[in-house]
Structure formats: structure tokens, C-alpha cells
Short mmCIF file of C-alpha atoms and ligand atoms in Angstrom, two decimals:
data_model
loop_
_atom_site.label_atom_id
_atom_site.label_comp_id
_atom_site.label_asym_id
_atom_site.label_seq_id
_atom_site.Cartn_x
_atom_site.Cartn_y
_atom_site.Cartn_z
CA MET A 1219 95.46 -20.03 65.52
CA ALA A 1220 98.71 -19.08 63.84
CA PHE A 1221 99.20 -15.57 62.62
CA ASP A 1222 99.45 -15.33 58.93
CA PHE A 1223 100.71 -12.06 57.59
CA ASP A 1224 98.66 -10.85 54.56
CA ALA A 1225 100.36 -8.23 52.46
CA SER A 1226 97.35 -7.75 50.22
CA VAL A 1227 95.43 -6.28 53.25
CA MET A 1228 98.02 -3.59 53.34
CA TRP A 1229 97.60 -2.75 49.64
CA ASP A 1230 93.80 -2.85 49.84
CA SER A 1231 93.67 -0.47 52.79
CA VAL A 1232 95.87 2.15 50.99
CA PRO A 1233 93.05 3.99 49.00
CA ILE A 1234 90.86 4.52 52.04
CA LEU A 1235 93.85 5.58 54.17
CA MET A 1236 94.77 8.07 51.59
CA THR A 1237 91.51 9.97 52.39
CA GLY A 1238 92.82 10.00 56.01
CA ILE A 1239 96.21 11.28 54.94
CA ARG A 1240 94.62 14.04 53.01
CA LEU A 1241 92.81 15.27 56.15
CA THR A 1242 95.93 14.79 58.25
CA ILE A 1243 97.90 17.07 55.90
CA ILE A 1244 95.08 19.70 55.80
CA ILE A 1245 94.68 19.83 59.56
CA THR A 1246 98.58 20.03 60.05
CA ILE A 1247 99.13 22.73 57.40
CA VAL A 1248 96.22 24.89 58.28
CA GLY A 1249 96.74 24.36 61.96
CA LEU A 1250 100.41 25.26 61.75
CA PHE A 1251 99.70 28.26 59.54
CA PHE A 1252 97.64 29.80 62.34
CA GLY A 1253 99.92 28.35 64.89
CA PHE A 1254 102.76 30.34 63.37
CA ILE A 1255 100.67 33.49 63.47
CA PHE A 1256 99.75 32.88 67.15
CA GLY A 1257 103.28 31.74 68.01
CA ALA A 1258 105.10 34.78 66.33
CA THR A 1259 102.61 37.19 67.94
CA ALA A 1260 102.97 35.55 71.35
CA GLY A 1261 106.74 35.21 71.02
CA LEU A 1262 107.18 38.95 70.10
CA LEU A 1263 104.85 39.87 72.92
CA LYS A 1264 106.99 37.97 75.36
CA LEU A 1265 109.86 40.15 74.22
CA SER A 1266 107.93 43.32 74.47
CA ARG A 1267 108.82 46.01 77.03
CA ASN A 1268 105.13 46.15 78.23
CA VAL A 1269 104.77 43.91 81.34
CA LEU A 1270 101.08 43.30 80.83
CA LEU A 1271 101.57 42.03 77.28
CA ARG A 1272 104.47 39.84 78.41
CA LYS A 1273 102.31 38.31 81.17
CA LEU A 1274 99.43 37.74 78.79
CA ALA A 1275 101.59 35.89 76.29
CA GLY A 1276 103.23 34.00 79.10
CA ALA A 1277 99.86 32.90 80.44
CA TYR A 1278 98.92 31.51 77.02
CA VAL A 1279 102.13 29.65 76.55
CA GLU A 1280 102.16 28.16 80.06
CA SER A 1281 98.48 26.99 80.04
CA ILE A 1282 98.98 25.24 76.75
CA ARG A 1283 102.31 23.68 77.55
CA GLY A 1284 101.06 22.61 80.97
CA THR A 1285 98.10 20.61 79.77
CA PRO A 1286 97.83 17.51 77.47
CA LEU A 1287 96.68 18.04 73.90
CA MET A 1288 93.96 15.38 74.35
CA VAL A 1289 92.45 17.34 77.19
CA GLN A 1290 92.59 20.54 75.22
CA VAL A 1291 90.76 19.15 72.27
CA MET A 1292 88.15 17.48 74.38
CA PHE A 1293 87.54 20.66 76.35
CA LEU A 1294 87.18 22.56 73.06
CA TYR A 1295 84.90 20.06 71.45
CA PHE A 1296 82.86 18.65 74.33
CA GLY A 1297 83.41 21.12 77.10
CA LEU A 1298 83.12 24.50 75.64
CA PRO A 1299 79.67 23.86 73.98
CA MET A 1300 78.22 23.10 77.36
CA ALA A 1301 79.00 26.59 78.44
CA VAL A 1302 78.33 28.60 75.21
CA GLY A 1303 75.49 26.25 73.77
CA MET A 1304 77.17 26.05 70.38
CA ARG A 1305 79.02 23.02 69.03
CA ILE A 1306 81.86 23.64 66.59
CA PRO A 1307 82.43 21.02 63.78
CA PRO A 1308 85.10 18.37 64.68
CA LEU A 1309 87.43 19.49 61.77
CA THR A 1310 87.40 22.97 62.93
CA ALA A 1311 87.89 21.99 66.55
CA GLY A 1312 90.86 19.93 65.51
CA ILE A 1313 92.43 22.72 63.43
CA VAL A 1314 91.97 25.26 66.23
CA THR A 1315 93.46 22.84 68.75
CA ILE A 1316 96.58 22.25 66.59
CA ALA A 1317 96.79 25.97 65.99
CA LEU A 1318 96.54 26.95 69.70
CA ASN A 1319 98.80 24.09 70.81
CA SER A 1320 101.60 24.56 68.29
CA GLY A 1321 101.41 28.35 68.72
CA ALA A 1322 102.42 28.03 72.39
CA TYR A 1323 105.53 26.09 71.35
CA ILE A 1324 106.25 28.30 68.31
CA ALA A 1325 106.16 31.29 70.64
CA GLU A 1326 109.01 29.84 72.48
CA ILE A 1327 110.85 29.02 69.36
CA VAL A 1328 110.43 32.58 68.05
CA ARG A 1329 111.43 34.18 71.41
CA GLY A 1330 114.45 31.91 71.68
CA ALA A 1331 115.61 32.52 68.11
CA VAL A 1332 115.32 36.37 68.47
CA GLN A 1333 117.05 36.34 71.79
CA SER A 1334 119.91 34.16 70.47
CA ILE A 1335 120.87 36.95 68.09
CA ASN A 1336 123.85 38.80 69.50
CA PRO A 1337 122.74 42.06 71.05
CA GLY A 1338 125.64 43.72 69.12
CA GLN A 1339 123.46 43.29 65.91
CA MET A 1340 120.76 45.41 67.37
CA GLU A 1341 123.25 47.93 68.61
CA ALA A 1342 125.00 48.21 65.29
CA ALA A 1343 121.67 48.58 63.60
CA ARG A 1344 120.67 51.36 65.95
CA SER A 1345 123.99 53.02 65.63
CA ILE A 1346 123.50 53.60 61.95
CA GLY A 1347 120.12 55.35 62.73
CA LEU A 1348 117.68 52.43 62.10
CA THR A 1349 114.56 52.61 64.38
CA ARG A 1350 113.98 49.67 66.67
CA PHE A 1351 111.37 48.35 64.25
CA GLN A 1352 113.63 48.73 61.22
CA ALA A 1353 116.44 47.06 63.16
CA MET A 1354 114.16 44.06 63.87
CA ARG A 1355 112.83 43.95 60.34
CA TYR A 1356 116.16 44.15 58.45
CA VAL A 1357 118.68 42.87 60.85
CA VAL A 1358 117.38 40.67 63.64
CA TRP A 1359 114.43 38.87 62.05
CA PRO A 1360 116.19 37.58 59.02
CA GLN A 1361 118.82 36.05 61.22
CA ALA A 1362 116.35 34.75 63.73
CA LEU A 1363 114.21 33.20 61.02
CA LYS A 1364 117.09 31.08 59.80
CA ARG A 1365 117.66 29.77 63.27
CA MET A 1366 113.99 29.00 63.65
CA ILE A 1367 113.93 26.58 60.75
CA PRO A 1368 115.17 23.42 62.52
CA PRO A 1369 112.95 23.80 65.60
CA LEU A 1370 110.02 24.77 63.43
CA GLY A 1371 110.62 21.63 61.37
CA ASN A 1372 110.61 19.62 64.52
CA GLN A 1373 107.34 21.33 65.62
CA PHE A 1374 105.84 20.53 62.21
CA ILE A 1375 106.61 16.83 62.76
CA ILE A 1376 105.25 16.84 66.28
CA SER A 1377 102.02 18.56 65.31
CA LEU A 1378 101.61 16.18 62.39
CA LYS A 1379 101.78 13.29 64.83
CA ASP A 1380 99.55 15.14 67.32
CA THR A 1381 96.72 15.17 64.83
CA SER A 1382 96.20 11.45 65.54
CA LEU A 1383 94.97 12.41 69.00
CA LEU A 1384 91.96 14.08 67.17
CA VAL A 1385 90.45 10.45 66.96
CA VAL A 1386 88.78 11.28 70.28
CA ILE A 1387 86.59 13.77 68.62
CA GLY A 1388 86.00 11.63 65.52
CA VAL A 1389 87.88 13.61 62.88
CA GLY A 1390 88.50 11.32 59.88
CA GLU A 1391 92.26 11.76 59.77
CA LEU A 1392 94.72 8.96 59.14
CA THR A 1393 94.65 7.25 62.50
CA ARG A 1394 90.71 7.32 62.60
CA THR A 1395 90.65 5.95 59.08
CA GLY A 1396 92.94 3.05 60.18
CA GLN A 1397 90.58 2.32 63.15
CA GLU A 1398 87.65 2.26 60.89
CA ILE A 1399 89.19 -0.26 58.51
CA ILE A 1400 90.22 -2.50 61.32
CA SER A 1401 86.63 -2.49 62.70
CA VAL A 1402 85.56 -4.09 59.47
CA ASN A 1403 88.42 -6.43 58.57
CA PHE A 1404 90.02 -7.07 62.07
CA ARG A 1405 93.54 -7.02 60.52
CA ALA A 1406 95.10 -4.84 63.14
CA PHE A 1407 98.66 -5.85 62.44
CA GLU A 1408 98.72 -5.14 58.72
CA VAL A 1409 96.63 -1.90 58.99
CA TRP A 1410 98.51 -0.29 61.91
CA LEU A 1411 101.76 -1.22 60.15
CA THR A 1412 100.51 0.46 57.03
CA VAL A 1413 99.46 3.53 59.10
CA ALA A 1414 102.76 3.75 60.82
CA ILE A 1415 104.61 3.66 57.44
CA MET A 1416 102.42 6.43 56.13
CA TYR A 1417 103.17 8.57 59.17
CA LEU A 1418 106.82 7.82 58.73
CA ALA A 1419 106.72 8.81 55.01
CA LEU A 1420 105.12 12.05 55.87
CA THR A 1421 107.44 13.06 58.63
CA MET A 1422 110.47 12.05 56.46
CA THR A 1423 109.18 14.07 53.61
CA ILE A 1424 108.79 17.07 55.93
CA SER A 1425 112.45 16.64 57.12
CA LYS A 1426 113.65 16.45 53.55
CA ILE A 1427 111.75 19.55 52.43
CA LEU A 1428 113.08 21.47 55.37
CA SER A 1429 116.65 20.62 54.77
CA ILE A 1430 116.15 21.74 51.17
CA VAL A 1431 114.76 25.01 52.34
CA GLU A 1432 117.63 25.56 54.71
CA GLU A 1433 120.08 24.85 51.91
CA LYS A 1434 118.46 26.70 49.15
CA VAL A 1435 116.90 29.67 50.98
CA PHE A 1436 119.22 30.11 53.82
CA HIS A 1437 122.40 28.65 52.43
CA VAL A 1438 122.97 26.46 55.38
CA LYS A 1439 125.54 23.68 54.44
CA ARG A 1440 125.39 20.36 56.05
CA MET B 85 130.77 75.66 69.43
CA PRO B 86 132.42 72.32 70.30
CA MET B 87 131.27 69.21 68.38
CA ILE B 88 130.74 67.19 71.54
CA GLU B 89 130.10 68.78 74.93
CA ILE B 90 129.71 66.54 78.01
CA LYS B 91 128.60 68.13 81.26
CA ASN B 92 128.75 66.40 84.61
CA LEU B 93 127.80 63.01 83.12
CA HIS B 94 126.85 60.32 85.64
CA LYS B 95 125.86 56.83 84.63
CA TYR B 96 124.68 53.99 86.98
CA PHE B 97 123.98 50.39 86.21
CA GLY B 98 121.65 49.68 89.05
CA ASP B 99 123.51 50.64 92.16
CA LEU B 100 126.88 50.65 90.37
CA GLU B 101 128.15 54.01 89.45
CA VAL B 102 130.27 53.66 86.39
CA LEU B 103 130.74 57.28 85.37
CA LYS B 104 131.19 59.62 88.16
CA GLY B 105 130.97 63.07 86.76
CA ILE B 106 132.48 63.42 83.35
CA ASP B 107 133.13 66.88 81.85
CA LEU B 108 134.59 66.91 78.32
CA SER B 109 134.48 69.12 75.35
CA ILE B 110 135.73 68.07 71.94
CA GLU B 111 136.21 70.41 69.07
CA GLN B 112 135.37 69.80 65.45
CA GLY B 113 138.18 67.96 63.66
CA GLU B 114 139.79 66.94 66.91
CA VAL B 115 141.04 63.36 67.58
CA VAL B 116 140.72 62.24 71.15
CA VAL B 117 142.08 59.09 72.39
CA ILE B 118 140.74 57.60 75.54
CA VAL B 119 142.89 55.14 77.56
CA GLY B 120 142.28 53.50 80.89
CA ALA B 121 142.11 50.11 82.57
CA SER B 122 139.53 47.54 81.74
CA GLY B 123 136.24 48.35 83.51
CA SER B 124 137.05 51.96 84.07
CA GLY B 125 134.10 53.13 82.09
CA LYS B 126 135.48 53.90 78.58
CA SER B 127 132.93 51.93 76.65
CA THR B 128 130.12 53.27 78.65
CA LEU B 129 131.25 56.83 77.99
CA LEU B 130 131.28 56.26 74.14
CA ARG B 131 127.99 54.46 74.32
CA CYS B 132 126.42 57.39 76.14
CA ILE B 133 127.53 59.72 73.31
CA ASN B 134 125.70 57.56 70.88
CA LYS B 135 122.68 57.12 73.17
CA LEU B 136 123.16 53.33 73.12
CA GLU B 137 123.10 53.85 76.92
CA GLU B 138 120.79 56.13 78.76
CA LEU B 139 122.49 58.82 80.80
CA THR B 140 121.51 58.85 84.53
CA SER B 141 122.30 62.57 84.92
CA GLY B 142 124.15 65.31 83.30
CA GLU B 143 124.10 66.44 79.67
CA ILE B 144 125.60 65.54 76.35
CA ILE B 145 125.46 67.94 73.35
CA VAL B 146 126.35 66.58 69.93
CA ASP B 147 126.72 69.16 67.11
CA GLY B 148 124.36 71.46 69.02
CA TYR B 149 121.69 68.93 69.78
CA SER B 150 121.20 67.88 73.43
CA LEU B 151 120.69 64.10 73.90
CA THR B 152 118.47 64.77 76.98
CA ASP B 153 116.30 67.13 75.19
CA LYS B 154 112.96 65.40 74.51
CA SER B 155 112.57 67.19 71.22
CA THR B 156 115.83 65.69 69.87
CA ASP B 157 115.46 62.99 67.30
CA ILE B 158 117.63 60.15 68.67
CA ASN B 159 117.89 58.32 65.43
CA MET B 160 119.19 61.43 63.90
CA ILE B 161 121.83 61.89 66.75
CA ARG B 162 122.93 58.22 66.00
CA THR B 163 123.60 59.05 62.45
CA GLU B 164 125.56 62.16 63.52
CA ALA B 165 127.90 59.88 65.50
CA GLY B 166 129.10 56.70 63.86
CA MET B 167 130.08 53.86 66.18
CA VAL B 168 132.67 51.26 65.44
CA PHE B 169 132.64 48.23 67.73
CA GLN B 170 135.44 45.94 69.00
CA GLN B 171 133.51 42.88 67.69
CA PHE B 172 132.64 44.59 64.27
CA ASN B 173 129.03 43.55 64.44
CA LEU B 174 128.62 43.31 60.65
CA PHE B 175 125.28 41.91 59.56
CA PRO B 176 126.19 38.37 58.59
CA HIS B 177 123.18 37.82 56.24
CA MET B 178 124.14 40.76 54.06
CA THR B 179 126.95 41.23 51.65
CA THR B 180 129.66 43.79 52.25
CA LEU B 181 128.01 46.31 50.03
CA GLN B 182 124.53 45.63 51.52
CA ASN B 183 125.99 46.15 55.06
CA VAL B 184 127.21 49.59 53.96
CA THR B 185 124.05 50.65 52.00
CA LEU B 186 121.51 49.68 54.62
CA GLY B 187 121.71 52.89 56.39
CA PRO B 188 121.63 55.18 53.26
CA LEU B 189 118.66 53.16 51.92
CA LYS B 190 116.51 52.96 55.06
CA VAL B 191 117.60 55.99 57.12
CA ARG B 192 118.49 58.41 54.38
CA ARG B 193 116.00 57.03 51.84
CA MET B 194 118.49 57.20 49.07
CA LYS B 195 117.71 55.53 45.80
CA ARG B 196 119.20 52.13 45.38
CA ALA B 197 121.49 52.95 42.43
CA GLU B 198 122.67 56.07 44.25
CA ALA B 199 123.27 54.11 47.45
CA ASN B 200 125.19 51.36 45.57
CA ASN B 201 127.49 53.95 43.93
CA PHE B 202 128.09 55.62 47.23
CA GLY B 203 128.65 52.24 48.92
CA MET B 204 131.22 51.26 46.27
CA GLU B 205 132.94 54.64 46.86
CA LEU B 206 133.21 53.93 50.57
CA LEU B 207 134.43 50.46 50.13
CA LYS B 208 137.08 51.80 47.78
CA LYS B 209 138.01 54.23 50.52
CA VAL B 210 138.66 51.42 52.94
CA GLY B 211 140.40 49.36 50.19
CA LEU B 212 137.70 46.72 49.79
CA GLU B 213 135.84 47.45 46.55
CA ASP B 214 136.76 43.99 45.22
CA LYS B 215 134.84 42.45 48.27
CA ALA B 216 131.51 44.15 47.58
CA LYS B 217 129.59 40.93 46.95
CA VAL B 218 131.25 38.81 49.60
CA TYR B 219 129.57 37.94 52.94
CA PRO B 220 131.28 38.88 56.22
CA ASP B 221 132.24 35.26 57.13
CA GLN B 222 134.61 35.30 54.17
CA LEU B 223 136.52 38.35 55.45
CA SER B 224 139.43 38.59 57.73
CA GLY B 225 139.04 40.46 60.98
CA GLY B 226 140.80 43.52 59.56
CA GLN B 227 138.64 43.50 56.47
CA LYS B 228 135.54 43.25 58.71
CA GLN B 229 136.49 46.21 60.74
CA ARG B 230 137.18 48.32 57.59
CA VAL B 231 133.69 47.33 56.27
CA ALA B 232 132.25 48.34 59.67
CA ILE B 233 134.01 51.72 59.37
CA ALA B 234 132.56 52.13 55.83
CA ARG B 235 129.15 51.24 57.13
CA SER B 236 129.30 54.05 59.74
CA LEU B 237 130.70 56.52 57.19
CA ALA B 238 127.76 55.87 54.97
CA LEU B 239 125.54 58.03 57.12
CA ARG B 240 127.99 60.96 56.65
CA PRO B 241 128.58 61.27 60.43
CA LYS B 242 130.07 64.36 61.92
CA VAL B 243 131.83 62.31 64.64
CA MET B 244 133.26 58.75 64.63
CA LEU B 245 133.41 56.83 67.86
CA PHE B 246 135.82 53.84 68.01
CA ASP B 247 135.57 51.34 70.84
CA GLU B 248 138.78 49.30 70.83
CA PRO B 249 138.53 48.78 67.07
CA THR B 250 141.73 46.71 66.85
CA SER B 251 141.51 44.69 70.06
CA ALA B 252 139.91 41.57 68.49
CA LEU B 253 142.44 41.53 65.64
CA ASP B 254 145.45 39.37 65.08
CA PRO B 255 148.38 41.66 65.40
CA GLU B 256 149.30 41.56 61.71
CA LEU B 257 145.85 42.99 60.89
CA VAL B 258 145.88 45.90 63.14
CA GLY B 259 147.83 48.12 60.84
CA GLU B 260 145.41 48.11 57.98
CA VAL B 261 142.60 49.35 60.29
CA LEU B 262 144.79 51.98 61.86
CA GLU B 263 145.64 53.22 58.40
CA VAL B 264 142.09 53.81 57.52
CA MET B 265 141.57 55.65 60.80
CA LYS B 266 144.68 57.81 60.14
CA THR B 267 143.25 58.75 56.72
CA LEU B 268 139.94 59.81 58.41
CA ALA B 269 141.80 61.85 60.94
CA ARG B 270 143.80 63.69 58.21
CA GLU B 271 140.49 64.44 56.33
CA GLY B 272 139.38 66.31 59.44
CA MET B 273 136.94 63.82 60.96
CA THR B 274 136.20 64.40 64.61
CA MET B 275 137.16 61.21 66.24
CA VAL B 276 136.89 59.71 69.81
CA VAL B 277 139.03 56.54 69.96
CA VAL B 278 139.26 54.00 72.88
CA THR B 279 142.34 52.11 72.21
CA HIS B 280 145.48 50.45 73.66
CA GLU B 281 147.49 51.35 70.54
CA MET B 282 149.80 53.89 72.14
CA GLY B 283 151.63 54.35 68.71
CA PHE B 284 148.42 55.44 67.09
CA ALA B 285 147.64 57.86 69.99
CA ASN B 286 151.18 59.33 69.83
CA GLU B 287 150.92 59.87 66.07
CA VAL B 288 147.36 60.82 65.51
CA ALA B 289 145.76 62.12 68.68
CA ASP B 290 145.36 65.80 69.43
CA ARG B 291 144.66 64.80 73.02
CA VAL B 292 144.93 61.78 75.25
CA ILE B 293 142.47 61.25 78.02
CA PHE B 294 143.08 58.88 80.90
CA VAL B 295 139.83 57.60 82.44
CA ASP B 296 140.16 56.04 85.84
CA ASP B 297 137.33 54.49 87.78
CA GLY B 298 134.65 56.54 86.11
CA VAL B 299 136.47 59.96 86.14
CA ILE B 300 138.83 61.73 83.76
CA LEU B 301 141.99 61.67 85.84
CA GLU B 302 144.17 63.61 83.42
CA GLN B 303 144.32 64.73 79.83
CA ALA B 304 147.09 66.15 77.68
CA PRO B 305 148.49 66.25 74.18
CA PRO B 306 150.18 62.88 73.50
CA LYS B 307 153.89 64.00 73.77
CA GLU B 308 153.11 65.49 77.13
CA PHE B 309 150.86 62.72 78.30
CA PHE B 310 153.31 59.97 77.60
CA SER B 311 156.48 61.72 78.66
CA ASN B 312 155.28 63.47 81.74
CA PRO B 313 152.13 61.96 83.27
CA GLN B 314 151.04 63.83 86.34
CA PHE B 315 149.57 61.03 88.47
CA GLU B 316 150.98 58.02 89.86
CA ARG B 317 148.01 55.96 88.68
CA THR B 318 148.57 57.12 85.08
CA ARG B 319 152.20 56.11 85.31
CA THR B 320 151.27 52.65 86.58
CA PHE B 321 148.75 52.24 83.79
CA LEU B 322 151.22 53.28 81.11
CA GLY B 323 153.79 50.96 82.60
CA LYS B 324 151.50 48.11 82.18
CA VAL B 325 150.32 48.85 78.61
CA GLN B 326 153.78 49.72 77.23
CA ASN B 327 155.29 46.68 78.81
CA PRO B 328 152.47 44.13 79.01
CA ASN B 329 154.66 41.20 80.11
CA ALA B 330 156.09 42.89 83.03
CA GLY B 331 152.89 42.22 84.96
N1 ADP C 116 124.97 46.76 80.72
C1 ADP C 116 125.73 46.74 81.88
N2 ADP C 116 125.07 46.39 83.03
C2 ADP C 116 125.71 46.35 84.19
N3 ADP C 116 127.01 46.79 84.36
C3 ADP C 116 127.71 47.10 83.25
C4 ADP C 116 127.02 47.22 81.96
N4 ADP C 116 127.93 47.64 80.99
C5 ADP C 116 129.08 47.85 81.76
N5 ADP C 116 128.95 47.56 83.07
C6 ADP C 116 130.00 47.78 84.05
O1 ADP C 116 130.50 49.12 84.02
C7 ADP C 116 131.78 49.20 84.32
C8 ADP C 116 132.53 49.86 83.15
O2 ADP C 116 132.35 49.13 81.96
P1 ADP C 116 132.97 49.59 80.54
O3 ADP C 116 132.45 50.92 80.25
O4 ADP C 116 132.69 48.53 79.54
O5 ADP C 116 134.46 49.68 80.82
P2 ADP C 116 135.67 49.72 79.81
O6 ADP C 116 135.22 49.93 78.48
O7 ADP C 116 136.60 50.87 80.29
O8 ADP C 116 136.41 48.41 80.01
C9 ADP C 116 132.30 47.76 84.45
O9 ADP C 116 132.37 47.52 85.84
C10 ADP C 116 131.20 46.94 83.83
O10 ADP C 116 131.11 45.68 84.43
MG1 MG C 117 135.39 48.62 76.83
#
């Protein structure tokens, strides 16, 4: 049987795929919102002078970075309920996984950005009488934040693509929606192509938004 | 009472003893120039006075407050002694004026309008009032260093510490920074200056101190120091800095 490409299949799948996109975006944004909170906290703990706090943050970062996302989400959704006797809804499990996972990488981004600021900045700030906290708040952080934008953008894109792994727990995001359409019409080529284009459109939009943020907010010229 | 009093100061970095028993007393209004070879401990000495380094042992008293006394507010001491760095260390995300007013606003809790007026006054003093809204990356090295001086002065310090303030500058920009420093000296500011500018030392210093391998080897008024150094090591050092190409 010769393969005949049918563009109308692509058009027809768009409305249903849009519901998947919606969920993909929600999971990514909510997940990354908490991921940033986890990451900023863990990143700053890794810079703290307290050894215990440093070790704690380090253990979190290492255990997440050293295990696959797929295993993390299955552990959270299928594994944990066995132990605690309570199942969390798949969407929540997905968001929590993305948050915990991105948090570990964001922790390293935050730590790296803060450490990349010349120690002379902290010294100059302290020398005019600012407390350590004020020096961080007014001098180090604003500069570090600017340096975090490109790697955070990168993480944004990675996390967005990672949400497709949530198919294993049946969250109806973009990839899952594609699978469902194919199970009815068997047009794998057209549907996966459409799904791929949609992911690409999303990631390119993120890149664009981030370069605008860099330019308008942080005055970075390209 | 001296403005700065240092008693038997020792400083270690790990096992490395960098300051090996420094005793030094600096009067109010005095200008002291510190010279010495690279690595002899000059920066460490200045940084101890501003508590940017912890002392290992000994005592430093600034304007009557002991740095080692637990009851001394270290942030307050840091505002008593302004520090000017070789690399300027201006805050690149702030305008010139914002660099200068950060201390008054956050440390002195000055009102913004008042801080801005004061900041403009200081920028005027260093000849940069027309650069108030400019970011540091648009300034020359000499201009940056003058802003850094204004930023320190904004805390109304009793002492100004300068760590090789002109060493990172192109030769033609050194003069404008030294001019500002001379003005400060004339106004009676107590100053401790690490520098290789022997002309400045000769003209402005009340006393020149030669630091050698973590100790003060000799000190004298500049005329005497330059014309009649007591130690061979001082003579060797002076020979090198006054004639840098001779090896
Ligand atoms: N933070 C530090 N950690 C370890 N060693 C240091 C540190 N700062 C300075 N030193 C060492 O202390 C010695 C004196 O340094 P420094 O005070 O900078 O000398 P100078 O300013 O006279 O060139 C040098 O051997 C230097 O390597
Ligand atoms: Mg030095």
C-alpha cells in the first residue's frame, strides 16, 4: 500500500490537540513556578555557610539529577501511593514532578549565577556598610538574575518537552492527546508531525519571549 | 587619640602567615602611603582595617572602636572607613548617581531627594556631575575610580583606604584620580593609600611606610624616606619602582 499524505488529517486534529497544548502549558508554567521557588531556595542553601543546609540542598539536587524523569513520575504516581495509601491525581503528580525536577536544575543555575558575580561586588557593597543580606538584595541578586535568564529559558524549554513524558501516567497533555487521536484514525505520520510542529511553535515562542525580556528588562543587546 | 591604632596584628591564610605583627598608629588628618613589593601584605593590611578580612590575632581600633570587640557594630565600622579598590568594583546595574546614593539610602536611611542632592554634590566634587545618569560601562577607568571615591565619601567616612587606586588605569588617566585624592588630603581626610605613585607619596604623604614580607620594615616622612632609606631592602625596592625597566 502506497503512503498517501493527507493534509486534512492534520487540520482536523488541531482542535483536539489544542486541549492537549492547554494542559502542556499549564503543567509547564505551574510546574516551573514552583520549580523556581524550590530551585532558588536550594540554590541559596547550597551557598549558605551552614554545612547541614548545604548538604541537604545537595542531596536534593543530586538525587533528582541522577534519576530519569520517567522514573520520578512513576515513583510519585504509582510507587508512593503503595506506601502512603493515597493516590494523587495525575495532573497534580505531573506538576509536582516537573516542579521537583526543574527545581534541581534551577538550583544549579541560581548557584552558578550568584557565584559568577565578581566577589569584588560583595566587598564593595559591604565596604559601604550594607549588611550581607542588603548586599545580596541590592547588588548581587540583580546582576545574577540577569545572568540566569538564558539558562532559565533553556530550562523552560527542557521542562516543556519533559511534560511529554507524563503520558506514562495518563495526563492529557499534548503528546497524550496525539496518541489518542492516532488510536482512532491510525494516521501516525500526520498526527505526530502536527504534534512536533506544535512543540516547536511553543519552544520558539518561549525563546522569542525570553530574548524580548532580556532586551527590554535587562537591556542585553544582541 | 589616634584615628587608627593597630596593635601586634597577625593574619594567616591557612598556614600562610601574611601579616607578622604589625604595629601602626595613624593620627586624624594624617596621610599615610604604604609601599612594598607585590605579595608583601599591603592589601591584607588595608582589608583588615575595614574588616573585609578577619584578623587572626592582635587588635585594630578605628576612631575608638575596637574591631575585635564583640559589641562593635561591624557595618558601622565599615562606614567609618571608606574603601577604594584597584578594580573600582562599581555596581554595573546602577547609574553613577545610584552607585553613590545606595549607601546613604540603605545604610543611613536618608530620604531619596536628600540622598540625590547629596549624591550630586559628591559627583560634582569629583568632577562628574554631568555623568549622573550614565552606567559605569560608559565611563573611562579614571571616571570610574572617581565615582568609586564619591561612593565611599557618601557614607561620610572618617578614614579613606585606597588600595592601588590608579594601578588599573591607563597612564593618562592617573592624574585625574590623584587630583581628587589630593583635594581630599587638603581637606583634612585621614587617608591610608597603597600606591606605587612615588610622586604622590612625595607630595601628599605625611609618612611613607615600607611593608616587607608582612612587617613594617621602616617608616619616615617622604623626603627622608626617599632620600635616605635605612635598609638595603628598601633601597632595592625603591630602585625597582623608580626605574621599572632596569629589572
Ligand atoms: N584570600 C586569600 N587567601 C589566601 N592567600 C591570600 C589571600 N589574600 C592574599 N593572600 C596571600 O597573602 C599574601 C599577601 O597578599 P596581599 O596582601 O594581596 O599583598 P599585596 O597587596 O602587598 O600585593 C600573598 O602571598 C597572597 O597570595
Ligand atoms: Mg595588593
